[in-house]
């Protein structure tokens, strides 16, 4: 048994065992309690609902690995989506061409990067706590969006935008393909690049990283910029999925992104964690939501369950750390 566990850890990593166990538990429990759970319809629904949450979680991941947090990801996504929407509206609305969409998408990504740049510069230069800085940015973006839209929606986009949110390629949803591309890019960035190495070093001990010759200010700025860009990608997906944009879209996602990171083995204090376990944790949470919906639970109960699950995960990780110390 120990040899099997050691082989699994060597191939997949020890941090993947927990999310896979949770995935198996969700499949078994809801598979028995709901006859419609283990069906193509359920998994197809998950495949279309997962991407924007998944990309937002990747936007949260890198700041957490540095020991920080980005509470502004959902409103960054919404402002980026609004930027794309305004560009399309200014170029004909439903008659806008692909060029307008590409321009709007580039501007949306730039807005996301600018949001991250401001947070990164403030955090790196003043050493203010990332929670306070990102909370301030969240409030600013929300207020700015409400002011510019007067609390309303923006809709009326070209028909070629819809497949980005609802289309399929060889039976695979287009937004899921975008998520998979983002997961692969994040994995390569964190595991095979100098920036990824520096990110883990800063999360482990920022002072040691600084004495090791790492430009910690530059790394923090880049991390938050990339977080903003990833949030903007989520904003583009949400625009295509909902065929409208408003400031409040996806507000409930913030809690789930943090929960997915912790369930996926990310150290809340930074310095440790991988992309693949977080991706599996995202699938678990989305399947959990779908299973509860099939049982007749409303979205408010699902949110409550996610909150309790976050507490349970933290307690279990505390017990696990204690157990490891006793064994050693």
XYZ file of C-alpha atoms in Angstrom:
328
model
C 0.000 0.000 0.000
C 2.829 2.355 0.906
C 4.590 1.470 -2.351
C 1.436 2.252 -4.325
C 1.038 5.583 -2.548
C 4.687 6.414 -3.157
C 4.323 5.587 -6.846
C 1.192 7.755 -7.114
C 2.975 10.663 -5.404
C 5.974 10.293 -7.697
C 3.818 10.414 -10.840
C 1.027 12.828 -9.948
C 2.174 14.528 -6.734
C 0.850 14.116 -3.190
C -1.310 17.240 -3.479
C -3.501 15.587 -6.129
C -4.710 12.784 -3.850
C -7.132 14.982 -1.884
C -8.920 16.506 -4.895
C -9.188 13.109 -6.588
C -10.658 11.596 -3.414
C -13.156 14.453 -3.243
C -14.029 13.914 -6.918
C -14.658 10.219 -6.311
C -16.807 10.997 -3.248
C -18.962 13.504 -5.168
C -19.464 11.087 -8.068
C -20.428 8.234 -5.745
C -22.744 10.209 -3.443
C -24.675 12.044 -6.155
C -24.570 9.037 -8.449
C -26.589 7.112 -5.859
C -28.841 9.955 -4.727
C -29.803 11.324 -8.160
C -30.518 9.084 -11.180
C -29.831 11.991 -13.552
C -26.412 12.906 -12.171
C -24.145 10.512 -14.075
C -25.483 11.542 -17.486
C -24.114 13.303 -20.551
C -26.437 16.238 -19.868
C -24.893 16.859 -16.434
C -21.310 16.687 -17.645
C -22.146 18.807 -20.684
C -23.638 21.443 -18.410
C -20.541 21.358 -16.195
C -18.296 21.736 -19.245
C -20.054 24.973 -20.228
C -20.400 26.396 -16.694
C -16.865 25.637 -15.506
C -14.682 27.835 -17.779
C -15.339 31.365 -16.475
C -15.021 30.143 -12.877
C -11.898 28.206 -13.813
C -10.183 31.153 -15.473
C -11.066 33.390 -12.516
C -9.529 30.785 -10.195
C -6.315 30.881 -12.227
C -6.413 34.668 -11.792
C -6.581 34.128 -8.032
C -3.938 31.403 -7.976
C -0.746 33.340 -8.649
C -1.348 36.112 -6.077
C -2.063 33.457 -3.433
C 1.199 31.689 -4.306
C 3.056 34.911 -3.445
C 1.285 35.035 -0.087
C -1.216 37.623 -1.303
C -4.752 37.749 -2.639
C -6.647 39.484 -5.427
C -10.170 40.298 -4.284
C -10.785 42.399 -7.396
C -10.832 39.558 -9.955
C -14.602 39.483 -10.551
C -14.920 43.231 -10.981
C -11.801 43.285 -13.143
C -13.520 40.690 -15.324
C -16.677 42.803 -15.480
C -14.853 46.029 -16.344
C -12.907 44.159 -19.029
C -16.175 42.764 -20.380
C -17.681 46.255 -20.352
C -14.667 47.534 -22.286
C -15.242 44.931 -24.985
C -18.994 45.660 -24.987
C -18.457 49.422 -25.366
C -16.028 48.829 -28.239
C -18.559 46.653 -30.050
C -21.338 49.177 -29.397
C -19.179 51.991 -30.741
C -18.538 50.029 -33.938
C -22.069 49.071 -34.855
C -23.324 46.857 -32.024
C -24.800 43.695 -33.563
C -23.327 44.766 -36.914
C -19.767 45.118 -35.566
C -17.134 43.121 -37.412
C -14.366 40.758 -36.241
C -11.900 43.657 -36.282
C -13.938 45.505 -33.663
C -14.084 42.354 -31.565
C -10.312 41.873 -31.738
C -9.755 45.535 -30.846
C -12.223 45.293 -27.961
C -10.625 42.091 -26.689
C -7.163 43.696 -26.787
C -8.487 46.714 -24.886
C -10.211 44.408 -22.374
C -6.939 42.569 -21.728
C -5.165 45.921 -21.390
C -7.734 47.073 -18.818
C -7.205 43.857 -16.848
C -3.441 44.304 -17.003
C -3.767 47.956 -15.885
C -5.837 46.928 -12.870
C -3.213 44.379 -11.878
C -0.400 46.829 -12.568
C -1.804 49.383 -10.134
C -2.288 46.774 -7.401
C 1.145 45.267 -7.994
C 2.889 48.630 -7.866
C 1.146 49.627 -4.631
C 1.802 46.260 -2.957
C 5.423 46.075 -4.108
C 6.284 49.713 -3.348
C 4.455 50.334 -0.074
C 4.283 46.762 1.248
C 0.621 47.354 1.984
C -1.309 44.160 2.622
C -2.650 42.662 -0.639
C -6.100 42.187 0.937
C -6.437 45.912 1.594
C -5.045 46.924 -1.794
C -7.185 44.498 -3.798
C -10.252 45.332 -1.694
C -9.714 49.020 -2.520
C -9.394 48.166 -6.212
C -12.545 46.034 -6.020
C -14.518 48.935 -4.527
C -13.119 51.345 -7.110
C -13.924 49.104 -10.088
C -17.401 48.365 -8.787
C -18.169 52.033 -8.235
C -16.698 53.004 -11.602
C -18.708 50.339 -13.389
C -21.945 51.296 -11.643
C -21.340 54.949 -12.478
C -20.628 54.318 -16.153
C -23.501 51.867 -16.692
C -25.930 53.374 -14.132
C -26.407 49.870 -12.794
C -27.779 48.542 -16.067
C -26.763 45.859 -18.563
C -25.118 46.264 -21.947
C -26.267 43.784 -24.592
C -26.633 43.445 -28.344
C -23.498 41.849 -29.755
C -22.643 40.319 -33.155
C -23.770 36.732 -33.720
C -20.176 35.495 -34.178
C -19.479 36.258 -30.494
C -21.997 33.674 -29.220
C -19.963 30.551 -30.193
C -17.185 31.674 -27.822
C -19.608 31.091 -24.964
C -21.857 28.376 -26.383
C -20.117 26.792 -29.371
C -18.301 23.465 -29.640
C -15.353 22.104 -31.608
C -15.438 18.342 -32.179
C -17.964 18.082 -29.361
C -15.781 20.017 -26.888
C -17.207 23.367 -25.684
C -15.208 26.349 -26.931
C -15.041 27.994 -23.454
C -13.683 24.715 -22.046
C -10.952 24.738 -24.703
C -10.068 28.284 -23.629
C -9.892 27.146 -19.996
C -7.681 24.179 -20.872
C -5.343 26.484 -22.804
C -5.164 28.813 -19.784
C -4.497 25.858 -17.448
C -1.652 24.619 -19.661
C -0.179 28.119 -19.957
C -0.371 28.636 -16.173
C 1.198 25.234 -15.506
C 4.108 25.944 -17.847
C 4.562 29.437 -16.435
C 4.679 28.243 -12.829
C 6.695 25.069 -13.325
C 9.125 25.943 -16.120
C 9.781 29.687 -16.052
C 11.946 32.016 -14.006
C 8.834 33.990 -13.052
C 7.193 30.846 -11.699
C 10.262 29.979 -9.630
C 10.425 33.520 -8.290
C 6.712 33.406 -7.437
C 7.208 30.352 -5.228
C 10.312 31.870 -3.659
C 8.460 35.057 -2.723
C 5.577 33.044 -1.271
C 7.965 30.974 0.824
C 9.943 33.930 2.176
C 10.022 37.288 0.450
C 13.057 38.519 2.388
C 15.077 35.421 1.485
C 13.999 35.835 -2.118
C 15.184 39.436 -2.080
C 18.570 38.455 -0.625
C 18.823 35.724 -3.268
C 18.890 38.373 -5.959
C 15.255 38.153 -7.063
C 13.698 41.458 -8.024
C 10.685 40.961 -5.794
C 9.001 44.227 -6.801
C 9.120 43.338 -10.478
C 7.830 39.828 -9.824
C 4.903 41.054 -7.711
C 3.929 43.586 -10.364
C 4.057 40.908 -13.085
C 2.059 38.464 -10.967
C -0.771 40.914 -10.381
C -0.703 42.035 -14.004
C -1.064 38.423 -15.162
C -3.844 37.972 -12.626
C -5.642 40.955 -14.154
C -5.159 39.632 -17.692
C -6.558 36.229 -16.704
C -9.554 37.934 -15.094
C -10.098 39.850 -18.340
C -10.154 36.558 -20.274
C -12.897 35.396 -17.903
C -14.760 38.650 -18.589
C -14.683 37.998 -22.340
C -16.021 34.472 -21.815
C -18.820 35.765 -19.571
C -19.835 38.360 -22.162
C -20.148 35.625 -24.775
C -21.987 33.226 -22.438
C -24.533 35.661 -21.036
C -24.783 37.842 -24.182
C -24.739 40.819 -21.839
C -22.437 42.552 -19.384
C -23.107 44.232 -16.073
C -20.997 45.086 -13.070
C -22.494 42.444 -10.776
C -21.927 39.377 -12.942
C -20.120 36.570 -11.128
C -19.915 38.188 -7.683
C -20.420 34.780 -6.010
C -17.401 33.393 -7.875
C -14.935 35.130 -5.547
C -15.576 32.727 -2.656
C -15.409 29.711 -4.954
C -12.055 30.696 -6.471
C -10.495 30.865 -3.004
C -12.139 27.578 -2.027
C -10.914 25.872 -5.217
C -7.346 27.036 -4.549
C -7.363 25.729 -0.973
C -9.148 22.492 -1.909
C -6.505 22.062 -4.611
C -3.713 22.117 -2.046
C -2.556 25.736 -2.403
C -0.882 26.998 0.749
C -2.928 30.030 1.905
C 0.314 31.659 3.063
C 1.988 31.149 -0.323
C 4.966 29.224 -1.601
C 3.347 25.872 -2.409
C 0.744 24.562 -4.826
C 0.192 23.414 -8.401
C -2.300 24.105 -11.169
C -3.498 20.534 -11.864
C -4.911 19.815 -8.367
C -6.708 23.168 -8.471
C -8.243 22.234 -11.830
C -9.512 18.954 -10.366
C -10.882 20.842 -7.341
C -12.790 23.131 -9.713
C -14.425 20.114 -11.336
C -15.381 18.822 -7.881
C -17.032 22.108 -6.903
C -18.931 22.405 -10.178
C -20.150 18.798 -9.918
C -21.167 19.477 -6.326
C -23.209 22.469 -7.479
C -24.855 20.460 -10.261
C -25.624 17.592 -7.887
C -27.286 19.890 -5.375
C -29.335 21.504 -8.144
C -30.561 18.077 -9.269
C -31.632 17.370 -5.688
C -33.713 20.560 -5.690
C -31.396 22.785 -3.663
C -31.370 26.446 -4.638
C -28.251 28.501 -5.320
C -28.269 30.051 -1.831
C -27.947 26.613 -0.202
C -25.151 25.738 -2.629
C -23.280 28.892 -1.606
C -23.768 27.976 2.065
C -22.374 24.485 1.401
C -19.328 26.008 -0.300
C -18.720 28.201 2.752
C -18.939 25.224 5.129
C -16.692 23.220 2.812
C -14.054 25.960 2.985
C -14.060 25.727 6.786
C -13.894 21.920 6.650
C -10.943 22.031 4.238
C -9.024 24.371 6.544
C -9.723 22.175 9.588
C -8.716 18.997 7.740
C -5.489 20.605 6.576
C -4.728 21.629 10.165
C -5.309 18.066 11.390
C -3.198 16.719 8.533
C -0.292 19.004 9.449
C -0.564 17.931 13.096
C -0.641 14.265 12.111
C 2.453 14.633 9.923
C 4.335 16.276 12.799
C 3.377 13.413 15.137
C 4.470 10.774 12.624
C 7.796 12.493 12.116
